[in-house]
Coordinates of C-alpha atoms (C1' of nucleotides) in Angstrom, one line a residue:
Chain P
M13 CA -0.1 0.0 -0.2
P14 CA 1.0 3.6 -0.6
E15 CA 3.6 4.4 2.2
L16 CA 6.6 7.1 1.4
I17 CA 8.2 5.1 -1.3
E18 CA 5.0 4.9 -3.3
V19 CA 3.9 8.8 -3.0
E20 CA 7.8 9.5 -3.8
I21 CA 6.6 7.5 -6.8
Y22 CA 3.5 9.8 -7.3
R23 CA 5.8 13.0 -6.6
R24 CA 7.7 12.1 -9.6
T25 CA 4.4 11.2 -11.5
A26 CA 3.0 14.5 -9.7
T27 CA 5.8 16.9 -12.3
R28 CA 4.6 16.3 -14.9
T29 CA 1.4 18.7 -14.2
L30 CA 4.2 21.4 -12.8
G31 CA 3.2 24.5 -14.9
R32 CA 0.6 23.4 -16.0
C33 CA -3.0 25.6 -16.2
I34 CA -6.1 23.8 -14.1
E35 CA -9.5 24.1 -16.1
A36 CA -11.5 22.4 -14.4
L37 CA -12.6 20.5 -11.3
E38 CA -14.1 16.9 -13.4
Q39 CA -14.7 15.0 -10.2
V40 CA -14.6 15.7 -6.6
D41 CA -15.8 12.0 -3.6
A42 CA -17.5 14.6 -0.2
F43 CA -15.6 11.0 1.5
G44 CA -11.9 11.9 0.7
L45 CA -12.1 16.4 2.3
R46 CA -10.6 16.9 4.7
S47 CA -10.0 19.6 6.7
G48 CA -6.9 21.8 6.3
S49 CA -4.6 23.6 8.0
D50 CA -7.8 26.3 9.2
R51 CA -9.8 24.2 10.8
S52 CA -12.6 27.4 10.9
N53 CA -12.2 26.9 6.7
P54 CA -12.7 23.3 6.4
T55 CA -12.4 21.8 2.6
T56 CA -15.6 21.3 0.3
A57 CA -16.0 20.8 -3.1
E58 CA -17.0 24.4 -3.8
G59 CA -14.3 25.6 -1.8
L60 CA -11.6 23.5 -4.0
A61 CA -13.0 24.9 -7.2
D62 CA -12.8 27.9 -6.6
A63 CA -8.8 27.8 -5.5
L64 CA -8.0 25.4 -8.0
V65 CA -9.5 26.6 -11.4
G66 CA -7.8 29.1 -12.8
S67 CA -4.1 28.2 -10.7
T68 CA -1.4 26.8 -12.5
V69 CA 1.3 23.5 -10.3
L70 CA 4.3 25.1 -9.3
A71 CA 6.2 22.0 -7.2
A72 CA 5.2 18.6 -6.0
R73 CA 6.4 18.8 -2.8
R74 CA 6.7 15.8 -0.1
V75 CA 6.4 15.0 3.7
G76 CA 5.7 11.0 4.7
K77 CA 2.9 10.0 3.4
L78 CA 1.3 13.3 2.3
L79 CA 1.8 14.9 -1.2
M80 CA 1.6 18.8 -1.5
L81 CA 1.5 20.5 -4.9
D82 CA 1.5 24.3 -5.0
L83 CA -0.4 26.4 -6.6
S84 CA -0.3 29.6 -7.6
N85 CA -2.6 32.2 -7.1
H86 CA -5.3 33.4 -10.0
A87 CA -7.2 36.0 -10.5
S88 CA -10.0 36.0 -8.0
A89 CA -7.5 34.2 -5.3
A90 CA -5.7 36.0 -2.7
K91 CA -2.7 33.6 -2.7
G92 CA -1.7 30.7 -4.0
V93 CA -2.8 28.0 -2.2
V94 CA -1.3 24.3 -1.5
L95 CA -3.1 20.6 -2.6
G96 CA -2.5 17.9 0.0
L97 CA -3.4 14.2 -1.4
R98 CA -3.4 11.6 0.5
F99 CA -3.8 8.5 -1.3
G100 CA -4.8 6.7 2.3
M101 CA -4.0 2.1 1.1
T102 CA -5.5 1.4 -1.8
G103 CA -5.3 5.2 -3.9
R104 CA -3.0 5.6 -7.1
L105 CA -2.4 9.2 -8.4
V106 CA -2.8 9.1 -12.6
V107 CA -1.6 11.8 -14.2
D108 CA -2.9 12.1 -18.3
G109 CA -4.7 8.3 -17.4
K110 CA -1.0 6.5 -17.0
T111 CA -0.2 5.7 -13.2
E112 CA 4.0 5.0 -12.1
I113 CA 2.4 1.9 -9.9
N114 CA 0.9 -0.7 -11.6
E115 CA 1.3 -3.7 -8.7
L116 CA -0.4 -2.8 -5.4
L117 CA -1.0 -4.9 -2.4
Y118 CA -4.5 -4.9 -0.4
T119 CA -6.4 -3.5 -3.8
S120 CA -7.8 -4.4 -7.5
D121 CA -5.3 -5.0 -10.0
R122 CA -8.4 -3.4 -12.1
D123 CA -7.5 0.0 -13.2
D124 CA -11.5 2.0 -13.3
A125 CA -11.7 5.6 -13.9
E126 CA -15.2 5.0 -11.5
W127 CA -12.3 4.9 -8.8
D128 CA -11.7 8.6 -9.4
R129 CA -12.2 10.5 -6.5
F130 CA -11.0 13.4 -6.9
R131 CA -9.7 14.6 -10.9
V132 CA -8.5 17.5 -12.5
R133 CA -9.0 18.6 -15.8
F134 CA -5.5 20.7 -17.8
A135 CA -5.8 23.5 -20.1
D136 CA -4.2 21.5 -22.0
G137 CA -6.6 18.7 -22.0
G138 CA -4.8 16.6 -19.3
T139 CA -5.6 15.3 -16.2
M140 CA -4.2 14.6 -13.1
A141 CA -7.0 11.8 -10.6
V142 CA -6.5 9.8 -7.2
R143 CA -7.8 6.6 -8.3
D144 CA -8.8 5.0 -4.8
P145 CA -11.3 1.7 -4.7
R146 CA -11.5 1.9 -0.8
R147 CA -11.9 5.6 -0.8
L148 CA -9.5 6.1 2.9
G149 CA -7.8 8.4 0.9
G150 CA -8.6 12.2 1.0
V151 CA -7.6 15.1 -0.2
E152 CA -7.8 18.9 1.4
L153 CA -6.5 22.5 0.6
D154 CA -3.5 23.9 2.6
P155 CA -2.8 21.0 4.6
D156 CA -0.8 21.1 7.9
V157 CA 2.3 19.8 7.9
G158 CA 3.2 20.5 11.4
R159 CA 1.1 17.5 12.7
L160 CA 4.4 15.4 10.6
G161 CA 7.4 14.7 12.4
P162 CA 10.4 14.4 9.8
D163 CA 10.4 12.6 6.8
A164 CA 12.1 9.1 7.3
T165 CA 14.2 9.5 5.0
M166 CA 15.3 12.7 6.9
V167 CA 15.6 11.8 10.2
T168 CA 18.4 12.0 12.5
R169 CA 20.1 9.3 15.2
S170 CA 19.2 12.0 18.3
Q171 CA 16.3 12.9 16.3
L172 CA 15.6 9.1 17.0
R173 CA 16.7 8.3 20.2
A174 CA 13.8 11.2 21.1
V175 CA 10.9 9.4 19.7
L176 CA 12.2 7.1 21.6
A177 CA 12.6 8.0 25.2
D178 CA 10.1 7.6 27.6
S179 CA 8.1 6.3 26.4
G180 CA 6.3 2.5 27.1
V181 CA 4.9 2.0 24.2
A182 CA 5.5 -0.4 21.6
V183 CA 8.5 0.4 19.5
K184 CA 6.8 -0.4 15.9
A185 CA 3.5 1.5 17.1
R186 CA 6.4 4.5 17.9
I187 CA 8.0 4.4 14.1
M188 CA 4.5 4.4 12.6
D189 CA 3.0 7.1 14.5
Q190 CA 3.3 9.8 11.3
G191 CA 3.4 12.6 14.3
R192 CA 6.6 11.5 15.1
I193 CA 8.8 9.9 12.2
A194 CA 6.9 10.6 9.1
G195 CA 6.6 7.9 6.0
I196 CA 6.2 4.5 7.7
G197 CA 3.5 2.1 7.2
N198 CA 3.0 -1.6 8.3
L199 CA 5.2 -3.3 5.6
L200 CA 7.7 -1.1 5.4
A201 CA 8.0 -1.4 10.1
D202 CA 8.0 -5.1 9.4
E203 CA 10.9 -5.2 7.3
I204 CA 12.9 -2.9 9.1
L205 CA 12.6 -4.5 12.4
W206 CA 12.5 -7.5 10.8
R207 CA 16.3 -6.6 9.6
A208 CA 17.3 -5.0 13.1
G209 CA 16.4 -7.9 15.0
I210 CA 14.5 -6.0 17.3
A211 CA 10.7 -7.3 18.2
P212 CA 7.6 -5.3 17.4
M213 CA 6.2 -4.6 20.4
A214 CA 9.5 -4.2 22.0
A215 CA 8.8 -1.1 24.2
A216 CA 10.5 2.2 22.9
R217 CA 12.5 3.0 26.0
S218 CA 13.7 -0.4 26.4
L219 CA 16.1 -0.4 23.3
S220 CA 19.6 -0.3 24.3
A221 CA 22.3 2.9 22.6
N222 CA 23.5 -0.1 20.4
R223 CA 19.3 -1.1 19.4
V224 CA 18.6 2.7 18.7
T225 CA 21.9 2.8 16.4
R226 CA 20.8 -0.6 15.0
L227 CA 17.2 0.8 14.0
Y228 CA 18.5 3.8 12.5
V229 CA 20.5 2.4 10.4
S230 CA 17.9 0.2 9.3
I231 CA 15.1 3.0 8.7
V232 CA 17.7 4.1 6.1
S233 CA 18.9 1.5 4.6
T234 CA 15.3 0.1 4.6
V235 CA 13.9 2.8 3.1
A236 CA 16.7 3.3 0.7
E237 CA 16.9 -0.1 -0.8
L238 CA 13.2 -1.0 -0.9
T239 CA 13.0 2.8 -2.9
D240 CA 15.3 1.1 -5.1
R241 CA 13.5 -2.1 -5.7
G242 CA 10.2 0.0 -6.0
G243 CA 8.0 -0.6 -3.6
S244 CA 7.4 -1.5 0.2
H245 CA 5.9 -4.6 -0.3
L246 CA 9.4 -5.6 -1.8
G247 CA 11.2 -6.2 1.5
D248 CA 12.8 -9.6 1.9
V249 CA 10.5 -10.7 4.9
M250 CA 7.4 -10.1 2.9
E251 CA 7.1 -13.5 1.1
A252 CA 6.6 -15.3 5.1
R253 CA 4.1 -12.8 5.7
H254 CA 1.4 -15.4 6.3
P255 CA 0.7 -17.8 8.3
G256 CA 3.5 -21.1 8.5
G257 CA 5.8 -19.1 7.1
L258 CA 9.4 -18.9 7.8
C259 CA 11.8 -16.4 8.7
P260 CA 14.2 -16.1 5.6
R261 CA 17.2 -15.3 8.0
D262 CA 16.9 -18.5 10.1
G263 CA 14.0 -20.4 9.2
A264 CA 12.3 -20.0 12.4
A265 CA 8.3 -20.1 12.5
M266 CA 7.4 -16.7 12.1
R267 CA 4.8 -15.4 14.6
T268 CA 2.2 -12.6 14.3
T269 CA 1.2 -10.3 16.5
Q270 CA -0.7 -7.0 16.6
V271 CA 1.0 -4.4 17.5
G272 CA -0.6 -0.5 17.1
G273 CA -3.7 -1.9 16.0
R274 CA -1.8 -4.1 13.7
T275 CA -1.1 -7.2 12.2
S276 CA 2.6 -7.9 12.6
W277 CA 4.6 -10.5 11.6
W278 CA 8.2 -11.4 13.2
C279 CA 10.6 -14.3 13.8
P280 CA 10.8 -15.5 17.5
K281 CA 14.1 -16.1 17.0
H282 CA 16.4 -12.7 16.1
Q283 CA 13.7 -10.1 17.2
R284 CA 14.0 -9.7 20.3
Chain E
dA11 C1' -0.6 15.7 28.2
dT12 C1' -0.7 10.8 25.8
dT13 C1' -2.1 6.2 24.7
dG14 C1' -5.0 2.7 22.9
dT15 C1' -9.9 2.0 20.5
dG16 C1' -13.2 1.4 16.9
dG17 C1' -14.4 2.9 12.6
dC18 C1' -14.9 4.1 8.8
dC19 C1' -14.5 2.4 3.3
dT20 C1' -14.4 -1.9 -0.2
dG21 C1' -12.3 -5.3 -3.4
dC22 C1' -11.4 -10.5 -3.1
dC23 C1' -11.2 -14.2 -0.7
dC24 C1' -11.9 -18.4 1.4
dG25 C1' -15.8 -21.9 3.0
dC26 C1' -20.1 -23.8 3.0
Chain H
dT6 C1' -23.4 -21.5 -8.0
dG7 C1' -24.2 -18.2 -5.0
dC8 C1' -24.1 -15.6 -0.7
dG9 C1' -21.8 -13.6 3.6
dG10 C1' -18.4 -12.9 6.8
dG11 C1' -13.7 -11.8 7.5
dC12 C1' -9.5 -9.1 6.3
dA13 C1' -6.2 -5.6 4.9
dG14 C1' -4.1 -0.9 6.9
dG15 C1' -4.2 4.5 6.6
dC16 C1' -5.6 7.8 9.0
dC17 C1' -9.3 10.3 12.5
dA18 C1' -12.5 11.0 15.9
dC19 C1' -13.2 9.3 20.5
dA20 C1' -12.9 7.7 25.1
dA21 C1' -9.2 6.6 29.6

DNA sequence: ATTGTGGCCTGCCCGC
DNA sequence: TGCGGGCAGGCCACAA
């Protein structure tokens, strides 16, 4: 599902919209409208159309799983806005009818424009859409980036140490907390912890300095390696993430435990 | 304040 | 063969 790796691919796809002018808001699904940073001014379909139509895409940025498009101002707006796009677990970004990601876990392989929950048309005739069968994604104006922690590709060792300090919460729940570190989802978290040899339910503050360092190295290297492979579902432990699965490292029977409300697969032999 | 839980949404898969 | 229950997890509202 879309974790930071997939959303980074969407960001690159979105660079194809740079400099293009939005002519119309063709489709918007009320389920996906979120409130932006200004709580007194929630995102509505009308507000979205007002803000988007006539503006031009200036930049495509990403923090964690949040994609942001900076838009220019237009005649009827005092200033440009930021369009925030979230993809839930089944959302794709489709630009001019094409998506870079075809294989996405836990969703249909069908590619149906009926699932476009949000779509704009550019003046040149092209389109950009969030295609999301499950409707778990969303659209908002001026998203509050301050609610997110540092992106997992930018986090430092000392920031990670601070994230884990003084908390009895499971380490996996902690690194998936988007307000502390942004971008790590369930599959990435399992892979990171499997590589680091740390059990997902270990209390965050119980990690020694050496283990914090090992976790830090694993976050950085796992994100980089799976980015090269092209997806958060392409980790080494993925093949064992099912009943009867055996640890690819040492052959032990994998265990599954709910941690932070998420299904977690881990090896009882080398993850402590 | 922090932390945990439940529910949203819907396609798909399994068992009857 | 069709049907229904369970499952997947990002995110948020809500409770303790």
